[in-house]
Coordinates of C-alpha atoms in Angstrom, one line a residue:
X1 CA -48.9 164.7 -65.2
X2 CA -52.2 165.6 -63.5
X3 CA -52.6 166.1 -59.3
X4 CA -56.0 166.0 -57.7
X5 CA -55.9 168.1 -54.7
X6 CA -59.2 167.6 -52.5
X7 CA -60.0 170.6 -50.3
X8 CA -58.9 173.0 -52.8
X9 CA -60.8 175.7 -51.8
X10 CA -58.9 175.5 -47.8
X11 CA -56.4 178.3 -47.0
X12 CA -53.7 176.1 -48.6
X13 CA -55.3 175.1 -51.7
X14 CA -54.9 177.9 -53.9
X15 CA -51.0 177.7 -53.1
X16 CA -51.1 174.6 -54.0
X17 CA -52.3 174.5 -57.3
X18 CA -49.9 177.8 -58.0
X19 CA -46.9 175.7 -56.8
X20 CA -47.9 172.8 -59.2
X21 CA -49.1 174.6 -61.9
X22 CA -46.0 176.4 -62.0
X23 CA -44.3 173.3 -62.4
X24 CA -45.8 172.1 -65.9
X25 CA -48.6 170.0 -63.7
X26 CA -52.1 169.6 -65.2
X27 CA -54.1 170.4 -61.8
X28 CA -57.9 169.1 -61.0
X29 CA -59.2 169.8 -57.9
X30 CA -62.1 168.9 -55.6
X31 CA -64.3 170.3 -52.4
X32 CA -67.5 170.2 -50.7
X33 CA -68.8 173.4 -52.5
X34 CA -70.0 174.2 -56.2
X35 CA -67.1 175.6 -57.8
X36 CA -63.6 176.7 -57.3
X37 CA -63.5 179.7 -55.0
X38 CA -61.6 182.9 -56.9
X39 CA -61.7 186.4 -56.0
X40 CA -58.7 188.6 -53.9
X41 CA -55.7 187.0 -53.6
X42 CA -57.1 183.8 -55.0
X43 CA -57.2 185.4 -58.5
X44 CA -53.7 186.7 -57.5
X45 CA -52.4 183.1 -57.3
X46 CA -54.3 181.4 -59.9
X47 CA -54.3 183.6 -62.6
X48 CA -56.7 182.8 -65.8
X49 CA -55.1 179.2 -65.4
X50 CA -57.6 176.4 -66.8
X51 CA -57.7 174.7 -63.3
X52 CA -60.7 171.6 -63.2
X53 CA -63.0 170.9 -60.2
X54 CA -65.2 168.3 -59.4
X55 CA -67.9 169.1 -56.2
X56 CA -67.7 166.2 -54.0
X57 CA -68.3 165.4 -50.2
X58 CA -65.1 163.7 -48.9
X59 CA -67.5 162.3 -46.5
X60 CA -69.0 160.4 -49.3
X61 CA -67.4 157.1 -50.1
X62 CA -69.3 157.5 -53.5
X63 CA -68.5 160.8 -54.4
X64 CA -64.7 160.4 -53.8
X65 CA -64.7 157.3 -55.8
X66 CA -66.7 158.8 -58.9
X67 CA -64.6 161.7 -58.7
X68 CA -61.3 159.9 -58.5
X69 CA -62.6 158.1 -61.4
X70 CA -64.0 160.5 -63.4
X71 CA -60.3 162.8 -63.5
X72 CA -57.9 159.6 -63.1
X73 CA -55.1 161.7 -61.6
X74 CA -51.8 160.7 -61.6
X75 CA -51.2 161.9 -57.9
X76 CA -53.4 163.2 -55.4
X77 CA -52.6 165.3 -52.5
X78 CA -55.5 165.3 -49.5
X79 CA -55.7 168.9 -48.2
X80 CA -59.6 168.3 -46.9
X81 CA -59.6 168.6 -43.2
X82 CA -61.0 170.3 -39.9
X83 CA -57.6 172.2 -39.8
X84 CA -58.1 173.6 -36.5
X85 CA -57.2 172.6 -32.9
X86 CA -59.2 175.1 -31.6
X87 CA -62.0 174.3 -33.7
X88 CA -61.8 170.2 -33.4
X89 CA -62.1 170.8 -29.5
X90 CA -65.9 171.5 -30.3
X91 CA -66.6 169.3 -33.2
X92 CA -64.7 166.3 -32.5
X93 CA -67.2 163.6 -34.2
X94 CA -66.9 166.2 -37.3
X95 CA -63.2 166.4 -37.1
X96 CA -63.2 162.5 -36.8
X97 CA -65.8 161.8 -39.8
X98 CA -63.5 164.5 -42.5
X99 CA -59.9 163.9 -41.1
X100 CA -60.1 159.9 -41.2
X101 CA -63.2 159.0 -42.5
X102 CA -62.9 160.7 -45.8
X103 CA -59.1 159.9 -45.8
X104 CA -60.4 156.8 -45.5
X105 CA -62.5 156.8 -48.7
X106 CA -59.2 158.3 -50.4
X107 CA -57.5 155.3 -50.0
X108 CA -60.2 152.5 -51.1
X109 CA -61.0 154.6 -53.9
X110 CA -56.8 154.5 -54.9
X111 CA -57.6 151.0 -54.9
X112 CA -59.6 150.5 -57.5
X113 CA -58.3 153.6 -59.4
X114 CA -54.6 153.8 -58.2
X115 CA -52.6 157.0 -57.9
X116 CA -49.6 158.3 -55.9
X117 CA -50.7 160.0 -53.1
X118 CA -49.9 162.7 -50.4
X119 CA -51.5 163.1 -46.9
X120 CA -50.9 166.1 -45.0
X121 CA -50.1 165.6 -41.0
X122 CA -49.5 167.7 -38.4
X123 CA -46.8 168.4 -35.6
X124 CA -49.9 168.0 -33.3
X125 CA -49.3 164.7 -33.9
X126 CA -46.5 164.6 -31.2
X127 CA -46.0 164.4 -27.5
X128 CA -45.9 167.2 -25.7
X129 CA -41.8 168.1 -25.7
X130 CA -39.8 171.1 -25.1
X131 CA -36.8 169.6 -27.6
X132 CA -36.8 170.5 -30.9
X133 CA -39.0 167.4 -32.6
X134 CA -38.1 164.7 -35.5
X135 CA -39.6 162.4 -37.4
X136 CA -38.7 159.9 -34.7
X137 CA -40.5 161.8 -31.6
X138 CA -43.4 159.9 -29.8
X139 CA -46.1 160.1 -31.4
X140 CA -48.8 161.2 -28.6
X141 CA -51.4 163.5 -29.6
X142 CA -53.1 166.1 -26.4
X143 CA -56.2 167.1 -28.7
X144 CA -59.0 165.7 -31.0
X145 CA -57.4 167.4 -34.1
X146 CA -54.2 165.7 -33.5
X147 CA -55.5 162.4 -32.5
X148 CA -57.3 162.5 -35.8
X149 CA -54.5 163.1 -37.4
X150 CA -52.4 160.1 -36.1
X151 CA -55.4 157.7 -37.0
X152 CA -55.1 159.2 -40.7
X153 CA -51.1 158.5 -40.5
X154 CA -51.6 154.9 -39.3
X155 CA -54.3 153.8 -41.8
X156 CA -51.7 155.3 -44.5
X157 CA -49.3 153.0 -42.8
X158 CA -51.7 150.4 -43.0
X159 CA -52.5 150.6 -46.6
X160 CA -49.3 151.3 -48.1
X161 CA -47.7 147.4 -46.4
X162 CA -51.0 145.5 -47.3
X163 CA -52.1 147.2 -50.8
X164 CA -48.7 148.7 -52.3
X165 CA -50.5 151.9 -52.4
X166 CA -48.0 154.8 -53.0
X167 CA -48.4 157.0 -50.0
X168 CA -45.8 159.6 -48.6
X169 CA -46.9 161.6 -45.7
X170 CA -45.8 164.9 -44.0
X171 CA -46.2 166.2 -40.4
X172 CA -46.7 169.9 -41.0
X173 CA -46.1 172.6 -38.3
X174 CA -47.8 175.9 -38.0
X175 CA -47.5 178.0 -41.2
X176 CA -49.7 181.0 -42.1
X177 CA -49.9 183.7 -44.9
X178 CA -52.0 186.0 -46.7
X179 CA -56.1 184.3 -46.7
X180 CA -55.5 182.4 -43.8
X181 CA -59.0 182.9 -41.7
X182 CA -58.7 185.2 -38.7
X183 CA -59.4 182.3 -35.9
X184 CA -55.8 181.4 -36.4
X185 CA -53.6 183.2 -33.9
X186 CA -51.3 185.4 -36.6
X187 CA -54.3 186.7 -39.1
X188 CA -56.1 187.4 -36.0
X189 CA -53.8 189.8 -34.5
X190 CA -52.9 191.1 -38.1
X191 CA -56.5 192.2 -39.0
X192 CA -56.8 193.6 -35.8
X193 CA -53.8 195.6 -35.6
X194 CA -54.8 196.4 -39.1
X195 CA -57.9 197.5 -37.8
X196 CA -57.0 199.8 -35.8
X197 CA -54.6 201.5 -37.8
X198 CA -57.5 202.2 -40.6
X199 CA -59.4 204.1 -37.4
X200 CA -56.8 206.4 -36.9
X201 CA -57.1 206.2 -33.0
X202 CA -55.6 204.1 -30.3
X203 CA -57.2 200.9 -30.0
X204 CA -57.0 197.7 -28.3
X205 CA -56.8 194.0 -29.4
X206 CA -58.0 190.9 -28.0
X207 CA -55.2 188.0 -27.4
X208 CA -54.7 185.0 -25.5
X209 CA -51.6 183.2 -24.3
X210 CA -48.8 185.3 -25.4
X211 CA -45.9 182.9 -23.7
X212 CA -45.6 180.5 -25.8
X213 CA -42.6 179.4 -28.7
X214 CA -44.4 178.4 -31.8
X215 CA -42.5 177.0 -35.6
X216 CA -43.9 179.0 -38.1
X217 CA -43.2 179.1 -41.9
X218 CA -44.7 180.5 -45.0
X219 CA -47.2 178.6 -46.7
X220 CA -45.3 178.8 -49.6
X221 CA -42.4 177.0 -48.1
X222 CA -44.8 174.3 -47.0
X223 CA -46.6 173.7 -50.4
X224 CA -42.9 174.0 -52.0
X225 CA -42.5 170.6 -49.4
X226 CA -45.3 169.0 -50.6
X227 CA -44.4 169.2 -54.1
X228 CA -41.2 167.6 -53.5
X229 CA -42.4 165.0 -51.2
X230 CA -44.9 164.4 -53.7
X231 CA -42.6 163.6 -56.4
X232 CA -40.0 161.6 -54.2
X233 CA -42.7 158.9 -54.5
X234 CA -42.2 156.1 -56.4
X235 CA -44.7 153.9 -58.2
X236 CA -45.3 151.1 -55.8
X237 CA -47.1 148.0 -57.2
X238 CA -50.6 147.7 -56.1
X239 CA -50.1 143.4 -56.3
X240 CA -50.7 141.9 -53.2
X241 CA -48.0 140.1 -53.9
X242 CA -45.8 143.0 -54.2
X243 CA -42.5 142.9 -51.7
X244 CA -42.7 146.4 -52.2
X245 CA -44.3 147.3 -49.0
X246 CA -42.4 149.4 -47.3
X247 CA -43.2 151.6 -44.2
X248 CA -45.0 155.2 -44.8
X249 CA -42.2 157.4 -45.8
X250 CA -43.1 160.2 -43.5
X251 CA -41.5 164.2 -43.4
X252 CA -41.6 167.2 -40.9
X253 CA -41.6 170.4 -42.6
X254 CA -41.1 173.5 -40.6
X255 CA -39.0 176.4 -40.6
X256 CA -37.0 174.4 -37.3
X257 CA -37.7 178.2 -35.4
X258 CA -39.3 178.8 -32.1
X259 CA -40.5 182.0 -32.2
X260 CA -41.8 184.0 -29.2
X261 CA -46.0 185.0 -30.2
X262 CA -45.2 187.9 -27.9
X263 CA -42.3 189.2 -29.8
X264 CA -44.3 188.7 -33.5
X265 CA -47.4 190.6 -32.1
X266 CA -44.5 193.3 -31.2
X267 CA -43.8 193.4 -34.6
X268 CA -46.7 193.4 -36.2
X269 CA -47.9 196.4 -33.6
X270 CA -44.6 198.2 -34.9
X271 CA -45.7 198.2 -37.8
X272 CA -48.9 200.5 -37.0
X273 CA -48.8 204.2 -36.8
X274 CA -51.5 204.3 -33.7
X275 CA -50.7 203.0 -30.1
X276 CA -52.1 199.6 -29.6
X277 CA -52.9 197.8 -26.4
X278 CA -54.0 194.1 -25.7
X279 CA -56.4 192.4 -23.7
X280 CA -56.1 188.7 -22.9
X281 CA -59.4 187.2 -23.4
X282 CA -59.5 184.0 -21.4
X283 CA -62.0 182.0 -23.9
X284 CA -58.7 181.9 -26.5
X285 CA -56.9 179.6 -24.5
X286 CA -56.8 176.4 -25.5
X287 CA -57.7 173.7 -23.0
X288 CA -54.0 172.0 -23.4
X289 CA -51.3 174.0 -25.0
X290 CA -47.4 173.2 -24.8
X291 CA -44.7 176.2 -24.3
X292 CA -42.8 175.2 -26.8
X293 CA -42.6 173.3 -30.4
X294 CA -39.8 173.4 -32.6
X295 CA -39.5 171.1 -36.1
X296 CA -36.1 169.4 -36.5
X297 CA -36.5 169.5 -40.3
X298 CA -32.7 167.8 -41.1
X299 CA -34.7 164.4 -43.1
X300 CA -36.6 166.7 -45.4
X301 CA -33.5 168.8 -46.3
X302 CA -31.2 166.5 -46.5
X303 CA -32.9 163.9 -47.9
X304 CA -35.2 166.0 -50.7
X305 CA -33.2 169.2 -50.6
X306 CA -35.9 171.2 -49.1
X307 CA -35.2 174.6 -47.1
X308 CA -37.3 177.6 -46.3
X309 CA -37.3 180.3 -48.3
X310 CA -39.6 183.2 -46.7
X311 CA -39.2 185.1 -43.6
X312 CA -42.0 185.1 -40.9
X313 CA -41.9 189.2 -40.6
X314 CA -42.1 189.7 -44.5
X315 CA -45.5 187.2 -44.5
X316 CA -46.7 188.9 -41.3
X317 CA -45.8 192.5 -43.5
X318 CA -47.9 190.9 -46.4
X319 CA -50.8 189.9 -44.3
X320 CA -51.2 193.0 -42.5
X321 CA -50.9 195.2 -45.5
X322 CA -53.6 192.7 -46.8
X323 CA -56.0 193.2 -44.1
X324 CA -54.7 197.3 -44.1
X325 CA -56.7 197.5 -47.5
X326 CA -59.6 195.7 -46.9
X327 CA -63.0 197.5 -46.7

């Protein structure tokens, strides 16, 4: 069997293609740049395995279609996004034109070239709740990311009861680990803890709201999810005709934890030699945040068998001792 994953070269990606390559999958992949990124833990994950890519523009109604065409996958898994709240706050046309628009050309593409396919959500998808949050929570987006987001899940929706397209869809919570960029919250105050510890003096790190309860997992739980959501899909008949036509099967996956960012920066301090004080630096705030979100993950593991695997500390041990050997 062979997956497509678009925006391969995204923090996820090369987990990704490890988790289905592991499994006897044939993997192609696709992004906006030349070739394949490789190099550090990318060549850790990936190995010498004979992985294909195809440059393309999700943007590009064209380019997805020729590209879809050229590697006629069996399934394809949409990883291309602006990934960031933080960063769709200041480019929300951008996040917009990637998140829905090139979802978009995804799905008319499938329909001339069908596939199964996977599209990755988020739990910023939701309302604003202090209760731990399923499948059936209101979906009511506070930010240009998420609001992206729920337009990407709707046209799935859409596509999947008029065309018979097969289409599973997961609401992802926060997950982080080793080559996740340093404007997330957890890599940020990993490199700089790590930082400091390389000086060999006291320092000081920079940190916003520290009161908040976030659901964090491995990344290697969460692509370990998208595998089996992935393969839970059934070939649905692209007829029009087709009383196949159900409604978007749709998945949280989370580690169904709230932990306290205050108490992880404590450990990932602990974990230096050098006394280390913070500085809250106003400009990380986010214009809206929520105290608390917590995934109520009982469909996935229930349903699919799915439960995490990794601890939070040993990924936040793994990504400091990354950044702790960095030049």
């Amino acid at each position: 069997m062979k997956i497509l994953i678009f925006g391969a070269n995204g923090f996820v990606g090369p987990y990704l293609i490890e988790e289905f390559l592991n499994k006897g999958y044939e993997v192609a992949t696709s992004d906006v740049q030349e070739e394949l990124l490789r190099g550090g833990f990318r060549d850790k994950l990936l190995g010498n395995a004979a992985i294909e890519y195809r440059s393309a523009d999700i943007t590009s109604a064209e380019a997805v279609l020729e590209v879809i065409k050229e590697i006629s996958p069996d399934g394809v898994v949409n990883l291309a996004a602006i990934s960031s709240v933080g960063q769709s706050w200041s480019v929300p046309a951008l996040t917009m034109n990637i998140n829905v628009i090139g979802t978009l050309n995804i799905l008319e593409a499938l329909r001339k070239y069908p596939s199964k396919l996977l599209l990755i959500g988020s739990s910023e998808e939701y309302e604003m709740t202090e209760d731990a949050i399923s499948e059936d929570t209101t979906l009511d987006a506070s930010n240009p990311y998420g609001v992206s987001k729920v337009a990407q899940e709707y046209f799935a929706d859409i596509y999947r009861k008029n065309y018979g397209l097969s289409i599973a869809y997961v609401r992802a919570f926060n997950h982080t680990g080793v080559g996740q960029r340093e404007s997330f919250v957890l890599p940020s105050f990993c490199k700089q803890v790590a930082g400091v510890t390389k000086s060999k003096n006291p320092g000081t790190i920079s940190v916003g709201n520290l009161n908040v309860y976030r659901d964090f997992s491995d990344v290697r739980d969460i692509v370990r999810g998208y595998r089996m959501i992935y393969e839970s899909l059934t070939d649905v008949s692209t007829d029009d005709n087709s009383s196949d036509k159900g409604s978007l099967p749709v998945y949280n996956i989370g580690s169904g934890v709230a932990y306290n960012l205050s108490e992880l920066l404590d450990y990932i301090i602990s974990l230096s030699s050098e006394k280390i004080l913070t500085r809250v630096e106003p400009s990380i705030y986010r214009p809206v945040d929520q105290l608390t979100i917590k995934a109520d993950t009982t469909k996935i593991q229930t349903e699919l068998g799915w439960k995490a695997e990794y601890s939070i500390y040993d990924t936040l041990k793994e990504m400091y001792d990354y950044f702790l050997m960095q030049d």
